[in-house]
mmCIF file of C-alpha atoms in Angstrom:
data_model
loop_
_atom_site.group_PDB
_atom_site.id
_atom_site.type_symbol
_atom_site.label_atom_id
_atom_site.label_comp_id
_atom_site.label_asym_id
_atom_site.label_seq_id
_atom_site.Cartn_x
_atom_site.Cartn_y
_atom_site.Cartn_z
ATOM 1 C CA MET U 27 9.470 7.425 -22.602
ATOM 2 C CA PRO U 28 5.992 8.260 -23.951
ATOM 3 C CA GLU U 29 3.119 6.283 -22.495
ATOM 4 C CA THR U 30 2.409 4.644 -25.854
ATOM 5 C CA ALA U 31 5.983 3.397 -26.043
ATOM 6 C CA ARG U 32 5.817 2.081 -22.496
ATOM 7 C CA THR U 33 2.663 0.208 -23.332
ATOM 8 C CA ALA U 34 4.115 -1.247 -26.513
ATOM 9 C CA ASP U 35 7.179 -2.508 -24.665
ATOM 10 C CA GLN U 36 5.138 -4.310 -22.011
ATOM 11 C CA PRO U 37 4.165 -7.932 -22.710
ATOM 12 C CA ALA U 38 0.457 -8.694 -22.777
ATOM 13 C CA ARG U 39 -0.767 -10.061 -19.464
ATOM 14 C CA LYS U 40 -2.369 -13.486 -19.495
ATOM 15 C CA PRO U 41 -5.877 -13.292 -18.004
ATOM 16 C CA PRO U 42 -6.228 -15.136 -14.676
ATOM 17 C CA GLY U 43 -7.539 -18.684 -14.832
ATOM 18 C CA LEU U 44 -10.623 -20.011 -13.035
ATOM 19 C CA ARG U 45 -8.670 -21.284 -10.034
ATOM 20 C CA GLU U 46 -6.901 -17.966 -9.620
ATOM 21 C CA ARG U 47 -10.185 -16.055 -9.855
ATOM 22 C CA MET U 48 -11.819 -18.331 -7.283
ATOM 23 C CA ARG U 49 -8.861 -17.912 -4.957
ATOM 24 C CA ALA U 50 -9.063 -14.130 -5.289
ATOM 25 C CA THR U 51 -12.808 -14.241 -4.517
ATOM 26 C CA VAL U 52 -12.276 -16.259 -1.346
ATOM 27 C CA ARG U 53 -9.410 -14.012 -0.229
ATOM 28 C CA ALA U 54 -11.580 -10.925 -0.745
ATOM 29 C CA GLU U 55 -14.383 -12.483 1.315
ATOM 30 C CA VAL U 56 -11.987 -13.366 4.129
ATOM 31 C CA VAL U 57 -10.628 -9.806 4.163
ATOM 32 C CA GLU U 58 -14.132 -8.304 4.234
ATOM 33 C CA VAL U 59 -15.300 -10.516 7.102
ATOM 34 C CA ALA U 60 -12.074 -10.134 9.058
ATOM 35 C CA HIS U 61 -12.098 -6.347 8.821
ATOM 36 C CA ARG U 62 -15.679 -6.227 10.044
ATOM 37 C CA LEU U 63 -14.763 -8.370 13.045
ATOM 38 C CA PHE U 64 -11.618 -6.358 13.697
ATOM 39 C CA THR U 65 -13.685 -3.162 13.683
ATOM 40 C CA GLU U 66 -16.325 -4.624 15.999
ATOM 41 C CA GLN U 67 -14.063 -6.486 18.423
ATOM 42 C CA GLY U 68 -10.540 -5.210 17.912
ATOM 43 C CA PHE U 69 -7.684 -7.006 16.172
ATOM 44 C CA ASP U 70 -6.281 -8.808 19.208
ATOM 45 C CA ARG U 71 -9.693 -10.014 20.440
ATOM 46 C CA THR U 72 -10.652 -11.475 17.065
ATOM 47 C CA THR U 73 -9.491 -15.059 16.545
ATOM 48 C CA VAL U 74 -8.640 -16.872 13.351
ATOM 49 C CA ASP U 75 -11.282 -19.475 14.249
ATOM 50 C CA GLN U 76 -13.965 -16.762 14.340
ATOM 51 C CA ILE U 77 -12.964 -15.464 10.931
ATOM 52 C CA ALA U 78 -12.830 -18.961 9.426
ATOM 53 C CA ALA U 79 -16.246 -19.891 10.860
ATOM 54 C CA GLU U 80 -17.947 -16.799 9.443
ATOM 55 C CA VAL U 81 -16.478 -17.394 5.983
ATOM 56 C CA GLY U 82 -17.273 -21.109 6.068
ATOM 57 C CA LEU U 83 -13.680 -22.332 6.013
ATOM 58 C CA SER U 84 -11.710 -24.523 8.340
ATOM 59 C CA ARG U 85 -8.818 -22.986 10.233
ATOM 60 C CA ALA U 86 -6.386 -24.990 8.075
ATOM 61 C CA SER U 87 -8.062 -23.814 4.861
ATOM 62 C CA LEU U 88 -7.916 -20.180 5.920
ATOM 63 C CA PHE U 89 -4.177 -20.502 6.529
ATOM 64 C CA ARG U 90 -3.783 -21.706 2.953
ATOM 65 C CA TYR U 91 -5.004 -18.284 1.831
ATOM 66 C CA PHE U 92 -3.256 -16.207 4.508
ATOM 67 C CA GLY U 93 -0.195 -17.369 6.401
ATOM 68 C CA THR U 94 -1.010 -15.315 9.515
ATOM 69 C CA LYS U 95 -3.833 -13.228 10.946
ATOM 70 C CA GLU U 96 -1.665 -10.152 10.402
ATOM 71 C CA GLU U 97 -1.379 -10.936 6.703
ATOM 72 C CA ILE U 98 -5.162 -10.584 6.327
ATOM 73 C CA VAL U 99 -4.704 -6.923 7.239
ATOM 74 C CA LEU U 100 -1.353 -6.322 5.601
ATOM 75 C CA GLY U 101 -2.006 -8.143 2.323
ATOM 76 C CA ARG U 102 -3.647 -5.117 0.721
ATOM 77 C CA LEU U 103 -0.489 -3.092 1.355
ATOM 78 C CA ALA U 104 1.439 -5.202 -1.151
ATOM 79 C CA GLU U 105 -1.145 -4.385 -3.820
ATOM 80 C CA SER U 106 -0.976 -0.698 -2.895
ATOM 81 C CA GLY U 107 2.792 -0.722 -3.349
ATOM 82 C CA HIS U 108 2.446 -2.056 -6.885
ATOM 83 C CA ARG U 109 -0.208 0.558 -7.687
ATOM 84 C CA ILE U 110 2.100 3.346 -6.529
ATOM 85 C CA ALA U 111 4.992 1.937 -8.571
ATOM 86 C CA GLU U 112 2.788 1.731 -11.669
ATOM 87 C CA ALA U 113 1.568 5.289 -11.136
ATOM 88 C CA LEU U 114 5.149 6.510 -10.754
ATOM 89 C CA ALA U 115 6.220 4.813 -13.977
ATOM 90 C CA ALA U 116 3.290 6.458 -15.789
ATOM 91 C CA ARG U 117 4.269 9.996 -14.802
ATOM 92 C CA PRO U 118 5.773 12.260 -17.515
ATOM 93 C CA ASP U 119 9.479 11.747 -18.078
ATOM 94 C CA ASP U 120 10.244 15.451 -17.665
ATOM 95 C CA GLU U 121 8.699 15.559 -14.192
ATOM 96 C CA ARG U 122 11.186 15.844 -11.352
ATOM 97 C CA PRO U 123 11.429 12.645 -9.227
ATOM 98 C CA TRP U 124 10.073 14.276 -6.062
ATOM 99 C CA GLU U 125 7.025 15.680 -7.848
ATOM 100 C CA ALA U 126 6.490 12.358 -9.651
ATOM 101 C CA LEU U 127 6.518 10.563 -6.298
ATOM 102 C CA ARG U 128 3.986 13.004 -4.853
ATOM 103 C CA ARG U 129 1.655 12.541 -7.794
ATOM 104 C CA ALA U 130 2.088 8.746 -7.675
ATOM 105 C CA PHE U 131 0.766 8.809 -4.100
ATOM 106 C CA ASP U 132 -2.511 10.195 -5.455
ATOM 107 C CA VAL U 133 -3.640 6.609 -6.037
ATOM 108 C CA LEU U 134 -3.603 6.167 -2.247
ATOM 109 C CA THR U 135 -5.081 9.506 -1.257
ATOM 110 C CA ARG U 136 -7.974 9.081 -3.699
ATOM 111 C CA MET U 137 -8.650 5.534 -2.516
ATOM 112 C CA ASN U 138 -8.575 6.478 1.175
ATOM 113 C CA GLU U 139 -10.681 9.587 0.761
ATOM 114 C CA ALA U 140 -13.278 7.695 -1.290
ATOM 115 C CA ALA U 141 -14.127 5.706 1.873
ATOM 116 C CA PRO U 142 -12.667 7.829 4.685
ATOM 117 C CA GLU U 143 -14.246 6.080 7.668
ATOM 118 C CA GLN U 144 -13.077 2.676 6.488
ATOM 119 C CA ALA U 145 -9.609 4.016 5.706
ATOM 120 C CA LEU U 146 -9.295 5.770 9.076
ATOM 121 C CA THR U 147 -10.305 2.602 10.899
ATOM 122 C CA TYR U 148 -7.764 0.597 8.917
ATOM 123 C CA LEU U 149 -4.915 3.069 9.488
ATOM 124 C CA ARG U 150 -5.758 3.413 13.178
ATOM 125 C CA MET U 151 -5.575 -0.362 13.540
ATOM 126 C CA LEU U 152 -2.172 -0.407 11.827
ATOM 127 C CA GLN U 153 -0.864 2.318 14.112
ATOM 128 C CA GLU U 154 -2.247 0.953 17.394
ATOM 129 C CA THR U 155 -1.418 -2.758 17.012
ATOM 130 C CA PRO U 156 2.290 -3.531 17.586
ATOM 131 C CA SER U 157 2.398 -6.639 15.387
ATOM 132 C CA LEU U 158 0.683 -4.791 12.537
ATOM 133 C CA ARG U 159 2.900 -1.750 12.970
ATOM 134 C CA ALA U 160 5.990 -3.929 12.526
ATOM 135 C CA GLY U 161 4.468 -5.613 9.470
ATOM 136 C CA HIS U 162 3.519 -2.251 8.019
ATOM 137 C CA TYR U 163 7.132 -1.139 8.271
ATOM 138 C CA GLU U 164 8.287 -4.266 6.437
ATOM 139 C CA LYS U 165 5.735 -3.687 3.685
ATOM 140 C CA GLN U 166 6.889 -0.102 3.244
ATOM 141 C CA LEU U 167 10.457 -1.326 2.836
ATOM 142 C CA SER U 168 9.185 -3.464 -0.029
ATOM 143 C CA TRP U 169 7.465 -0.377 -1.497
ATOM 144 C CA GLN U 170 10.810 1.383 -1.425
ATOM 145 C CA GLU U 171 12.397 -1.442 -3.403
ATOM 146 C CA LEU U 172 9.641 -1.122 -6.001
ATOM 147 C CA LEU U 173 10.107 2.640 -6.386
ATOM 148 C CA VAL U 174 13.905 2.851 -6.504
ATOM 149 C CA PRO U 175 14.425 1.524 -10.076
ATOM 150 C CA GLU U 176 12.078 4.112 -11.598
ATOM 151 C CA ILE U 177 13.582 6.943 -9.558
ATOM 152 C CA ALA U 178 17.055 5.833 -10.634
ATOM 153 C CA ARG U 179 15.923 5.834 -14.277
ATOM 154 C CA ARG U 180 14.644 9.377 -13.915
ATOM 155 C CA LEU U 181 17.953 10.431 -12.390
ATOM 156 C CA GLY U 182 19.864 8.722 -15.201
ATOM 157 C CA VAL U 183 21.691 6.320 -12.893
ATOM 158 C CA SER U 184 21.790 2.558 -12.535
ATOM 159 C CA PRO U 185 19.740 1.135 -9.640
ATOM 160 C CA ASP U 186 22.532 -1.431 -9.238
ATOM 161 C CA ARG U 187 25.027 1.195 -8.057
ATOM 162 C CA PRO U 188 24.789 1.134 -4.233
ATOM 163 C CA GLU U 189 27.277 4.000 -3.985
ATOM 164 C CA ASP U 190 24.665 6.337 -5.512
ATOM 165 C CA THR U 191 22.229 6.643 -2.631
ATOM 166 C CA ARG U 192 19.962 9.280 -4.184
ATOM 167 C CA PRO U 193 17.216 6.954 -5.490
ATOM 168 C CA SER U 194 16.887 5.149 -2.160
ATOM 169 C CA ALA U 195 17.041 8.430 -0.233
ATOM 170 C CA LEU U 196 14.239 9.966 -2.302
ATOM 171 C CA ALA U 197 12.040 6.876 -2.010
ATOM 172 C CA ALA U 198 12.615 6.545 1.739
ATOM 173 C CA ALA U 199 11.988 10.252 2.365
ATOM 174 C CA ALA U 200 8.781 10.252 0.318
ATOM 175 C CA LEU U 201 7.455 7.191 2.150
ATOM 176 C CA ALA U 202 8.339 8.775 5.488
ATOM 177 C CA CYS U 203 6.293 11.829 4.466
ATOM 178 C CA LEU U 204 3.410 9.557 3.491
ATOM 179 C CA ASP U 205 3.564 7.863 6.887
ATOM 180 C CA VAL U 206 3.631 11.215 8.712
ATOM 181 C CA ALA U 207 0.649 12.425 6.688
ATOM 182 C CA ALA U 208 -1.314 9.239 7.426
ATOM 183 C CA THR U 209 -0.554 9.550 11.151
ATOM 184 C CA GLY U 210 -1.727 13.171 11.097
ATOM 185 C CA TRP U 211 -4.865 12.223 9.177
ATOM 186 C CA VAL U 212 -5.827 9.678 11.831
ATOM 187 C CA ALA U 213 -4.976 12.084 14.657
ATOM 188 C CA CYS U 214 -7.247 14.817 13.259
ATOM 189 C CA GLU U 215 -10.001 12.274 12.519
ATOM 190 C CA GLY U 216 -9.894 13.100 8.810
ATOM 191 C CA THR U 217 -10.920 16.728 9.274
ATOM 192 C CA VAL U 218 -8.029 17.792 7.025
ATOM 193 C CA PRO U 219 -7.802 15.913 3.704
ATOM 194 C CA LEU U 220 -4.999 13.360 3.495
ATOM 195 C CA ALA U 221 -3.786 14.932 0.245
ATOM 196 C CA VAL U 222 -3.356 18.299 1.982
ATOM 197 C CA LEU U 223 -1.366 16.740 4.820
ATOM 198 C CA LEU U 224 0.823 14.917 2.312
ATOM 199 C CA ASP U 225 1.417 18.151 0.356
ATOM 200 C CA ARG U 226 2.510 19.833 3.588
ATOM 201 C CA ALA U 227 4.822 16.987 4.581
ATOM 202 C CA MET U 228 6.507 16.642 1.190
ATOM 203 C CA GLY U 229 6.523 20.388 0.653
ATOM 204 C CA ALA U 230 8.527 20.854 3.850
ATOM 205 C CA LEU U 231 11.469 19.055 2.246
ATOM 206 C CA ARG U 232 11.469 21.512 -0.655
ATOM 207 C CA GLU U 233 11.994 24.484 1.655
#
């Protein structure tokens, strides 16, 4: 489907209201403060009370924005999943699913390499903290669910046919390659670009 047709078929989004914008502003401030404290002190040694005090919120108020301390870190992953899904849907229809997935991941590689030190610190924290590692895995499962319908469309199959495992297999394999590339990027301290590591990982499954 041409991009113009996709756009025409999508309903216009209602702009966020004042309350929603204020909530987003507070959430962004909490994330910024929390990540600074996590970097300075470590995730486990940083308390919710410390984060709340620096932002000027009570502990109870902070938990109205984030259900757990882990969610302060993991919340951005949900947004990243939607960005990848949108990028995948925007790829040309004649592009093979595996190549479309690789190119959709460019939204992540560009974002991480725009602020490499911050991204490396974030990924290292995800990898080294057991509770975050488990949450990261759950978030990536949700990414897979977002990607499967578009992959199925490109394959000409219904995403509601569980007996056709190809869409899920492609999504899961691509995300596994992304995870391997991110782990390698942290291990080499960013000396090799994340995009190169991802090309190598996904390219290995073409051989």
